Amino acid sequence: MKQGDLVYERLREEIVEWELAPGTHLNETRIAARLGVSRTPLREALHRLDRDGLVRISPGRGAFVSEIALGDVAHRFQLRDALESYAVRLCARADERSVFGALEADFLEWRDRFDAGAGAVDDTGYYALTSRLDAEVSQGAANPHLSDSLASVRQHLRRLRRIARRTPGRMALSAGEHARICAAVRAGAEEEAARAASEHVGNSLRHILAALGGSAVGGSAVALD
Amino acid sequence: MKQGDLVYERLREEIVEWELAPGTHLNETRIAARLGVSRTPLREALHRLDRDGLVRISPGRGAFVSEIALGDVAHRFQLRDALESYAVRLCARADERSVFGALEADFLEWRDRFDAGAGAVDDTGYYALTSRLDAEVSQGAANPHLSDSLASVRQHLRRLRRIARRTPGRMALSAGEHARICAAVRAGAEEEAARAASEHVGNSLRHILAALGGSAVGGSAVALD
DNA sequence: TGGATACTGCTTGTATACAATCCTGGACGA
DNA sequence: TCGTCCAGGATTGTATACAAGCAGTATCCA
């Protein structure tokens, strides 16, 4: 594997995990030295991140970790809506859909757990489950271009999750919405699957916008558009 | 503007316009010399084209103009379907939609012209009209990320158009389908607009696959997946 | 004192030099 | 004759050197 690829993945992780905060200036010399590579592969990585939208390159001034603006988040969720609802459509048309039945059961289980636990639930396993669903949707859609675009959007989602408060009520609702998507896909109900996905994305956006709009976040990190 | 950007746009045009045929190996030294730049900005451009899917970079072996495979075309049209139908949805929800009324009239005019002329019609003006519609859809969607993805997909479409035979019957149908999309958007009929766009993309794909599958094309240029 | 301006240092953009990797051709041996 | 292996050349990947442009500061003038 090339150094440029490694640098790309590493920087992407650091941005998504908030080790590099939005707005920070990415000095090429300094970062290249920190990662132990020269500026050449680093610049390659920065350009890729720019295309992904995680970094904004201002010609002549340098690269900055992209800000999180409310309007931008909404726009990206629209893209997510378009891609995600189309992908589950394709999944619902696929031949082998039994795995979505299993996933539905798992999501229902988690929903009950959230309903009962009321906040005291450890949700790391839940995010592993949503990742499994994401992976199955990507694979079920059987379209590499669609999968790539979805993967890119999901990076932004991961970054947002770190600042969106996970309220227990929302978690239970989220699990229920996921279960509904799985059920529709499993049943081959294309329209219903797309609608369920679309509504889930919409609810997810509203939840995140509420979290961002509230003072919950570290203030300066979030530009209010 | 940076040299890298200029090189990127120039190479993209050369690929889309078939001056660089699918499969050709893009020797860095040679092309850099031809374009009068060093390898550094050229490599930056090649990586961007790789992300766009117009170039495929094979690590250690170099960059190649991407092949046109039937399966890949189908996949890309699925992406186009997802994006276009979502974009027209957004347009149908927008406040100002009168321009789509004007576009509908123009498309209907062209449809009649194709119906009457039967092949003898000069279609350059028609493609200008579809470009206008594309631009209006991008603007009406009011989402830069969606517009970017659409723009990327449309480059592939432009490349394909050069080998897809324009049969007069298909042109008239295409104009009618476009008119239907415009009418639905103008009327604010979201569902109908999305359905019309989706069907248009599907028909467009079928037409292109037929043209690719037939022996019409320059044989070796098209890999049959 | 306020503002405009030239200067200095630093950062990015580009070119070139070096290192590592991959393809090609041919010789050798089974 | 066919397959394998080695060497040479060429090409990509990385590092460094150089040039151009921006930012911040201090200075000068009104």
Coordinates of C-alpha atoms (C1' of nucleotides) in Angstrom, one line a residue:
Chain A
M1 CA 0.0 0.0 0.0
K2 CA 1.2 3.5 -0.8
Q3 CA 2.2 6.0 1.8
G4 CA -0.3 8.4 0.4
D5 CA -3.1 6.0 1.1
L6 CA -2.0 5.4 4.6
V7 CA -1.7 9.2 5.3
Y8 CA -5.1 9.7 3.8
E9 CA -6.8 7.1 6.0
R10 CA -4.9 8.3 9.1
L11 CA -5.8 12.0 8.6
R12 CA -9.4 11.0 7.8
E13 CA -9.6 9.1 11.1
E14 CA -8.1 12.0 13.0
I15 CA -10.7 14.4 11.5
V16 CA -13.6 12.1 12.0
E17 CA -12.6 11.4 15.5
W18 CA -12.2 15.1 16.3
E19 CA -8.5 14.8 17.0
L20 CA -8.3 17.5 14.4
A21 CA -11.0 20.1 15.1
P22 CA -13.0 21.8 12.4
G23 CA -11.3 24.9 11.2
T24 CA -7.7 24.0 12.1
H25 CA -5.1 24.9 9.6
L26 CA -3.2 21.9 8.3
N27 CA 0.3 23.1 7.9
E28 CA 1.9 20.8 5.3
T29 CA 5.5 20.8 6.7
R30 CA 4.4 20.3 10.2
I31 CA 2.0 17.4 9.5
A32 CA 4.3 15.7 7.1
A33 CA 7.0 15.7 9.8
R34 CA 4.5 14.4 12.4
L35 CA 3.5 11.5 10.1
G36 CA 7.0 10.8 9.0
V37 CA 6.5 11.4 5.3
S38 CA 7.4 14.1 2.9
R39 CA 5.0 16.8 1.6
T40 CA 4.3 15.0 -1.6
P41 CA 2.2 12.1 -0.4
L42 CA 0.7 14.4 2.2
R43 CA -0.6 16.8 -0.4
E44 CA -2.1 13.9 -2.3
A45 CA -4.0 12.9 0.8
L46 CA -5.1 16.5 1.5
H47 CA -6.5 16.7 -2.0
R48 CA -8.5 13.5 -1.6
L49 CA -9.9 14.7 1.7
D50 CA -10.8 18.0 -0.1
R51 CA -12.8 16.0 -2.6
D52 CA -14.5 14.1 0.3
G53 CA -15.5 17.4 1.9
L54 CA -13.6 16.7 5.1
V55 CA -10.9 19.3 4.2
R56 CA -11.3 22.6 2.4
I57 CA -8.3 23.7 0.3
S58 CA -8.1 27.4 -0.1
P59 CA -5.7 28.1 -3.0
G60 CA -2.5 29.8 -1.9
R61 CA -3.6 29.7 1.8
G62 CA -3.6 26.0 2.5
A63 CA -5.8 23.2 3.8
F64 CA -8.3 23.5 6.7
V65 CA -10.4 20.9 8.4
S66 CA -13.9 21.7 7.1
E67 CA -16.2 23.5 9.4
I68 CA -19.6 22.0 10.4
A69 CA -22.3 24.4 9.2
L70 CA -26.0 23.7 9.8
G71 CA -26.8 24.3 6.1
D72 CA -24.0 22.1 4.9
V73 CA -25.1 19.3 7.2
A74 CA -28.7 19.6 5.8
H75 CA -27.4 19.4 2.3
R76 CA -25.3 16.4 3.0
F77 CA -28.2 14.6 4.6
Q78 CA -30.2 15.3 1.4
L79 CA -27.4 13.5 -0.5
R80 CA -27.6 10.7 2.1
D81 CA -31.3 10.5 1.6
A82 CA -31.0 10.2 -2.1
L83 CA -28.3 7.5 -2.0
E84 CA -29.6 5.5 1.0
S85 CA -33.2 5.3 -0.2
Y86 CA -32.1 4.2 -3.6
A87 CA -29.7 1.6 -2.1
V88 CA -32.4 0.0 0.0
R89 CA -34.6 0.0 -3.1
L90 CA -31.9 -2.1 -4.8
C91 CA -31.6 -4.3 -1.8
A92 CA -35.3 -4.9 -1.8
R93 CA -35.1 -6.1 -5.4
A94 CA -32.2 -8.5 -4.7
D95 CA -32.7 -12.2 -4.6
E96 CA -31.0 -13.0 -1.3
R97 CA -32.5 -10.9 1.5
S98 CA -32.7 -13.2 4.5
V99 CA -30.0 -11.4 6.3
F100 CA -32.2 -8.4 6.7
G101 CA -34.7 -10.5 8.6
A102 CA -32.0 -11.3 11.1
L103 CA -31.0 -7.7 11.3
E104 CA -34.6 -6.7 11.9
A105 CA -34.8 -9.0 14.9
D106 CA -31.5 -7.5 16.3
F107 CA -32.8 -4.0 15.9
L108 CA -36.1 -4.8 17.7
E109 CA -34.1 -6.3 20.5
W110 CA -32.1 -3.2 20.9
R111 CA -35.2 -1.0 20.7
D112 CA -36.6 -2.9 23.7
R113 CA -33.4 -2.6 25.5
F114 CA -33.3 1.2 25.0
D115 CA -37.0 1.4 26.0
A116 CA -36.3 -0.5 29.2
G117 CA -32.8 0.8 30.1
A118 CA -33.6 4.5 29.8
G119 CA -30.2 5.9 29.2
A120 CA -28.1 3.4 31.2
V121 CA -27.6 1.3 28.1
D122 CA -24.1 0.8 26.7
D123 CA -24.6 1.6 23.0
T124 CA -21.3 0.5 21.5
G125 CA -22.8 -2.7 20.4
Y126 CA -25.7 -0.8 18.8
Y127 CA -23.3 1.2 16.6
A128 CA -21.7 -2.1 15.5
L129 CA -25.1 -3.2 14.5
T130 CA -25.8 -0.1 12.4
S131 CA -22.5 -0.6 10.8
R132 CA -23.5 -4.2 9.9
L133 CA -26.7 -2.9 8.3
D134 CA -24.7 -0.3 6.4
A135 CA -22.4 -3.0 5.1
E136 CA -25.3 -5.2 4.1
V137 CA -27.0 -2.3 2.3
S138 CA -23.8 -1.5 0.4
Q139 CA -23.3 -5.1 -0.5
G140 CA -27.0 -5.7 -1.4
A141 CA -27.1 -2.7 -3.7
A142 CA -24.2 -4.4 -5.6
N143 CA -23.1 -1.1 -7.1
P144 CA -19.5 0.0 -6.4
H145 CA -20.2 3.6 -7.3
L146 CA -23.2 3.9 -5.1
S147 CA -21.2 2.2 -2.3
D148 CA -18.3 4.7 -2.7
S149 CA -20.7 7.7 -2.5
L150 CA -22.4 6.2 0.6
A151 CA -19.1 5.5 2.3
S152 CA -18.1 9.1 1.7
V153 CA -21.3 10.4 3.2
R154 CA -21.0 8.1 6.2
Q155 CA -17.6 9.6 7.1
H156 CA -19.4 12.9 7.7
L157 CA -22.0 11.1 9.7
R158 CA -19.4 9.5 11.9
R159 CA -17.9 12.9 12.6
L160 CA -21.3 14.4 13.5
R161 CA -22.2 11.6 15.8
R162 CA -19.5 12.6 18.2
I163 CA -21.3 15.9 18.9
A164 CA -24.9 14.8 18.6
R165 CA -26.2 13.9 22.0
R166 CA -27.5 10.4 22.1
T167 CA -30.8 10.9 24.0
P168 CA -32.3 7.5 25.1
G169 CA -35.6 8.3 23.5
R170 CA -34.0 9.0 20.2
M171 CA -32.0 5.8 20.3
A172 CA -35.1 3.7 20.8
L173 CA -36.8 5.5 17.9
S174 CA -33.7 5.0 15.7
A175 CA -33.7 1.3 16.4
G176 CA -37.3 1.1 15.5
E177 CA -36.8 3.0 12.3
H178 CA -33.9 0.7 11.3
A179 CA -36.0 -2.3 12.1
R180 CA -38.7 -1.0 9.8
I181 CA -36.2 -0.5 7.0
C182 CA -34.9 -4.1 7.4
A183 CA -38.5 -5.5 7.5
A184 CA -39.4 -3.7 4.3
V185 CA -36.3 -4.8 2.5
R186 CA -36.7 -8.4 3.7
A187 CA -40.3 -8.3 2.4
G188 CA -39.1 -7.0 -0.9
A189 CA -41.3 -3.9 -0.5
E190 CA -39.3 -1.5 -2.5
E191 CA -41.4 1.6 -2.0
E192 CA -41.9 1.0 1.7
A193 CA -38.2 0.5 2.2
A194 CA -37.3 3.7 0.4
R195 CA -39.9 5.6 2.4
A196 CA -38.7 4.2 5.6
A197 CA -35.1 5.0 4.8
S198 CA -36.0 8.5 3.8
E199 CA -37.9 9.1 6.9
H200 CA -35.1 7.7 9.0
V201 CA -32.6 10.1 7.4
G202 CA -35.0 13.0 7.9
N203 CA -35.5 12.2 11.6
S204 CA -31.8 11.7 12.1
L205 CA -31.1 15.1 10.5
R206 CA -33.7 16.8 12.8
H207 CA -32.1 15.2 15.8
I208 CA -28.6 16.3 14.8
L209 CA -29.7 19.8 13.9
A210 CA -31.4 20.1 17.3
A211 CA -28.2 19.0 19.0
L212 CA -26.1 21.4 17.0
G213 CA -28.5 24.3 17.4
G214 CA -28.6 23.8 21.1
S215 CA -25.6 25.1 23.1
A216 CA -24.5 21.5 23.8
V217 CA -21.5 21.6 21.5
G218 CA -18.2 23.1 22.2
G219 CA -19.3 26.4 20.9
S220 CA -16.7 27.5 18.5
A221 CA -16.4 24.2 16.8
V222 CA -19.7 24.6 15.1
A223 CA -20.4 27.5 12.7
L224 CA -24.0 28.4 12.6
D225 CA -24.0 28.9 8.8
Chain B
M1 CA -6.0 29.4 -11.3
K2 CA -3.6 26.6 -10.5
Q3 CA -1.8 24.6 -13.2
G4 CA -3.1 21.4 -11.7
D5 CA -6.7 22.6 -12.2
L6 CA -6.1 23.5 -15.8
V7 CA -4.4 20.2 -16.5
Y8 CA -7.3 18.4 -14.8
E9 CA -9.9 20.1 -17.0
R10 CA -7.9 19.7 -20.1
L11 CA -7.4 16.0 -19.6
R12 CA -11.0 15.5 -18.6
E13 CA -12.1 17.1 -21.9
E14 CA -9.7 15.0 -23.9
I15 CA -11.1 11.8 -22.3
V16 CA -14.7 12.8 -22.6
E17 CA -14.2 13.8 -26.2
W18 CA -12.5 10.5 -27.0
E19 CA -9.2 12.2 -27.9
L20 CA -7.8 9.8 -25.3
A21 CA -9.4 6.4 -26.0
P22 CA -10.4 4.1 -23.1
G23 CA -7.6 1.9 -22.0
T24 CA -4.8 4.1 -23.2
H25 CA -1.9 4.2 -20.7
L26 CA -1.2 7.7 -19.5
N27 CA 2.5 8.0 -19.3
E28 CA 3.3 10.7 -16.8
T29 CA 6.5 12.0 -18.3
R30 CA 5.1 12.1 -21.9
I31 CA 1.9 13.8 -21.0
A32 CA 3.5 16.3 -18.6
A33 CA 5.9 17.2 -21.5
R34 CA 3.0 17.5 -23.9
L35 CA 1.0 19.8 -21.6
G36 CA 4.1 21.8 -20.7
V37 CA 4.0 21.2 -16.9
S38 CA 6.0 19.0 -14.6
R39 CA 4.9 15.6 -13.3
T40 CA 3.7 17.1 -9.9
P41 CA 0.6 19.0 -11.0
L42 CA -0.1 16.3 -13.6
R43 CA -0.2 13.6 -11.0
E44 CA -2.6 15.7 -9.0
A45 CA -4.9 15.9 -12.0
L46 CA -4.7 12.2 -12.6
H47 CA -5.7 11.4 -9.0
R48 CA -8.7 13.7 -9.3
L49 CA -9.7 12.0 -12.6
D50 CA -9.3 8.6 -10.8
R51 CA -11.8 9.7 -8.1
D52 CA -14.1 10.8 -10.9
G53 CA -13.9 7.4 -12.5
L54 CA -12.6 8.7 -15.8
V55 CA -9.1 7.3 -15.0
R56 CA -8.1 4.2 -13.2
I57 CA -4.8 4.3 -11.3
S58 CA -3.2 0.9 -10.9
P59 CA -0.6 1.2 -8.2
G60 CA 2.9 0.9 -9.5
R61 CA 1.7 0.5 -13.1
G62 CA 0.3 3.9 -13.8
A63 CA -2.9 5.6 -14.9
F64 CA -5.2 4.3 -17.7
V65 CA -8.2 5.9 -19.3
S66 CA -11.1 4.0 -17.8
E67 CA -12.7 1.3 -20.0
I68 CA -16.4 1.4 -20.8
A69 CA -17.9 -1.8 -19.6
L70 CA -21.6 -2.6 -19.9
G71 CA -21.9 -3.4 -16.2
D72 CA -20.2 -0.3 -15.1
V73 CA -22.4 1.9 -17.3
A74 CA -25.4 0.3 -15.8
H75 CA -24.1 1.0 -12.3
R76 CA -23.3 4.6 -13.1
F77 CA -26.8 5.0 -14.5
Q78 CA -28.2 3.8 -11.2
L79 CA -26.3 6.5 -9.5
R80 CA -27.6 9.0 -12.0
D81 CA -31.1 7.7 -11.4
A82 CA -30.8 8.2 -7.6
L83 CA -29.4 11.7 -8.0
E84 CA -31.5 13.0 -10.8
S85 CA -34.8 11.8 -9.4
Y86 CA -33.9 13.3 -6.0
A87 CA -32.8 16.5 -7.6
V88 CA -36.1 17.0 -9.5
R89 CA -37.9 16.2 -6.3
L90 CA -36.2 19.2 -4.7
C91 CA -36.9 21.3 -7.7
A92 CA -40.6 20.5 -7.6
R93 CA -40.6 21.7 -3.9
A94 CA -38.9 25.0 -4.8
D95 CA -40.8 28.2 -4.9
E96 CA -39.7 29.6 -8.2
R97 CA -40.5 26.9 -10.9
S98 CA -41.7 29.0 -13.9
V99 CA -38.5 28.3 -15.9
F100 CA -39.5 24.7 -16.1
G101 CA -42.7 25.7 -17.9
A102 CA -40.6 27.5 -20.6
L103 CA -38.3 24.4 -20.8
E104 CA -41.3 22.1 -21.3
A105 CA -42.5 24.2 -24.2
D106 CA -39.1 24.1 -25.8
F107 CA -38.8 20.3 -25.4
L108 CA -42.3 19.8 -26.9
E109 CA -41.2 21.9 -29.9
W110 CA -38.1 19.8 -30.4
R111 CA -40.2 16.6 -30.1
D112 CA -42.4 17.8 -33.0
R113 CA -39.3 18.7 -35.0
F114 CA -37.8 15.3 -34.5
D115 CA -41.1 13.6 -35.3
A116 CA -41.4 15.6 -38.5
G117 CA -37.8 15.8 -39.6
A118 CA -37.1 12.0 -39.2
G119 CA -33.3 12.1 -38.9
A120 CA -32.5 15.1 -41.0
V121 CA -32.7 17.3 -37.9
D122 CA -29.6 19.1 -36.7
D123 CA -29.5 18.2 -33.0
T124 CA -26.8 20.5 -31.6
G125 CA -29.4 22.9 -30.4
Y126 CA -31.2 20.1 -28.7
Y127 CA -28.2 19.2 -26.6
A128 CA -27.8 22.8 -25.6
L129 CA -31.4 22.6 -24.4
T130 CA -30.8 19.5 -22.3
S131 CA -27.7 21.3 -20.9
R132 CA -30.0 24.1 -19.9
L133 CA -32.3 21.7 -18.1
D134 CA -29.4 20.1 -16.3
A135 CA -28.2 23.5 -15.2
E136 CA -31.7 24.5 -14.0
V137 CA -32.1 21.2 -12.1
S138 CA -28.7 21.7 -10.4
Q139 CA -29.6 25.2 -9.4
G140 CA -33.2 24.4 -8.4
A141 CA -32.0 21.6 -6.1
A142 CA -29.9 24.2 -4.3
N143 CA -27.5 21.7 -3.0
P144 CA -23.8 22.0 -3.9
H145 CA -23.0 18.4 -2.9
L146 CA -25.8 17.0 -5.0
S147 CA -24.8 19.3 -7.9
D148 CA -21.2 18.1 -7.7
S149 CA -22.1 14.5 -7.8
L150 CA -24.5 15.1 -10.7
A151 CA -21.8 17.0 -12.6
S152 CA -19.4 14.1 -12.1
V153 CA -22.0 11.6 -13.5
R154 CA -22.8 13.8 -16.4
Q155 CA -19.1 13.7 -17.6
H156 CA -19.5 10.0 -18.0
L157 CA -22.7 10.6 -19.9
R158 CA -21.1 13.0 -22.2
R159 CA -18.4 10.4 -23.0
L160 CA -21.0 7.8 -23.7
R161 CA -23.1 10.0 -26.0
R162 CA -20.3 10.0 -28.5
I163 CA -20.7 6.4 -29.2
A164 CA -24.5 6.0 -28.7
R165 CA -26.2 6.3 -32.0
R166 CA -28.8 9.0 -32.1
T167 CA -31.7 7.3 -33.8
P168 CA -34.5 9.8 -34.7
G169 CA -37.1 7.8 -32.9
R170 CA -35.2 7.8 -29.7
M171 CA -34.6 11.6 -29.9
A172 CA -38.3 12.3 -30.2
L173 CA -39.0 10.0 -27.2
S174 CA -36.2 11.6 -25.3
A175 CA -37.6 15.1 -25.9
G176 CA -41.0 13.9 -24.8
E177 CA -39.6 12.4 -21.6
H178 CA -37.8 15.6 -20.8
A179 CA -41.0 17.6 -21.4
R180 CA -42.8 15.3 -19.0
I181 CA -40.2 15.9 -16.3
C182 CA -40.4 19.7 -16.8
A183 CA -44.2 19.6 -16.6
A184 CA -44.2 17.7 -13.4
V185 CA -41.6 20.0 -11.8
R186 CA -43.5 23.0 -13.0
A187 CA -46.7 21.6 -11.4
G188 CA -44.9 20.9 -8.2
A189 CA -45.8 17.2 -8.6
E190 CA -42.9 15.7 -6.7
E191 CA -43.7 12.0 -7.1
E192 CA -44.5 12.3 -10.7
A193 CA -41.3 14.3 -11.4
A194 CA -39.2 11.7 -9.7
R195 CA -40.9 8.9 -11.6
A196 CA -40.5 10.7 -14.9
A197 CA -36.9 11.3 -14.3
S198 CA -36.3 7.7 -13.2
E199 CA -38.0 6.3 -16.3
H200 CA -36.1 8.7 -18.5
V201 CA -32.8 7.5 -17.0
G202 CA -33.9 3.9 -17.5
N203 CA -34.9 4.4 -21.1
S204 CA -31.7 6.3 -21.7
L205 CA -29.7 3.4 -20.3
R206 CA -31.5 0.8 -22.4
H207 CA -30.8 2.9 -25.5
I208 CA -27.1 3.2 -24.8
L209 CA -26.7 -0.4 -23.8
A210 CA -28.3 -1.4 -27.1
A211 CA -25.9 0.9 -29.0
L212 CA -23.0 -0.5 -27.0
G213 CA -24.1 -4.1 -27.3
G214 CA -24.6 -3.8 -31.1
S215 CA -21.5 -3.9 -33.3
A216 CA -21.9 -0.2 -34.0
V217 CA -19.0 0.9 -31.8
G218 CA -15.3 0.8 -32.6
G219 CA -15.1 -2.7 -31.3
S220 CA -12.0 -2.7 -29.1
A221 CA -13.0 0.5 -27.4
V222 CA -15.8 -1.1 -25.5
A223 CA -15.1 -3.9 -23.1
L224 CA -18.1 -6.2 -22.7
D225 CA -17.7 -6.5 -19.0
Chain C
dT1 C1' -3.2 59.0 15.9
dG2 C1' -4.9 56.5 11.9
dG3 C1' -4.2 54.6 7.7
dA4 C1' -1.7 53.1 3.8
dT5 C1' 2.4 50.8 2.2
dA6 C1' 6.6 48.4 1.7
dC7 C1' 9.2 44.6 3.7
dT8 C1' 10.2 40.2 5.8
dG9 C1' 9.2 35.6 6.9
dC10 C1' 6.7 31.8 6.1
dT11 C1' 3.6 28.7 3.4
dT12 C1' 2.1 26.9 -0.7
dG13 C1' 2.8 25.5 -5.7
dT14 C1' 6.0 23.6 -9.0
dA15 C1' 10.1 21.4 -10.7
dT16 C1' 13.7 18.2 -10.4
dA17 C1' 16.5 14.5 -8.3
dC18 C1' 16.6 10.1 -6.2
dA19 C1' 14.7 5.4 -4.8
dA20 C1' 11.8 1.5 -5.5
dT21 C1' 9.0 -1.1 -8.3
dC22 C1' 7.3 -3.3 -12.4
dC23 C1' 7.5 -4.9 -17.3
dT24 C1' 10.4 -6.9 -21.2
dG25 C1' 13.6 -9.6 -23.3
dG26 C1' 16.6 -13.1 -23.5
dA27 C1' 19.5 -16.8 -21.8
dC28 C1' 19.6 -21.0 -19.5
dG29 C1' 18.0 -25.6 -18.1
dA30 C1' 14.8 -29.4 -17.9
Chain D
dT1 C1' 10.2 -26.6 -27.1
dC2 C1' 8.5 -24.7 -23.1
dG3 C1' 9.0 -22.7 -18.7
dT4 C1' 11.8 -20.2 -15.3
dC5 C1' 14.9 -16.9 -13.8
dC6 C1' 17.8 -13.0 -14.1
dA7 C1' 19.2 -8.5 -15.8
dG8 C1' 18.3 -4.2 -18.0
dG9 C1' 15.5 -0.5 -18.9
dA10 C1' 11.7 2.2 -18.1
dT11 C1' 8.1 4.1 -15.1
dT12 C1' 6.0 5.2 -11.0
dG13 C1' 6.4 6.8 -5.9
dT14 C1' 8.9 9.8 -2.7
dA15 C1' 11.9 13.3 -1.2
dT16 C1' 14.0 17.6 -1.7
dA17 C1' 15.1 22.1 -3.9
dC18 C1' 13.5 26.2 -5.9
dA19 C1' 10.0 29.9 -7.1
dA20 C1' 5.8 32.4 -6.3
dG21 C1' 2.4 34.3 -3.4
dC22 C1' 0.1 35.5 0.9
dA23 C1' 0.1 37.3 5.9
dG24 C1' 1.7 39.9 9.4
dT25 C1' 4.6 43.7 11.0
dA26 C1' 6.8 47.7 11.2
dT27 C1' 7.4 52.2 9.2
dC28 C1' 6.3 56.4 7.1
dC29 C1' 3.2 60.1 6.0
dA30 C1' -0.9 62.9 6.5

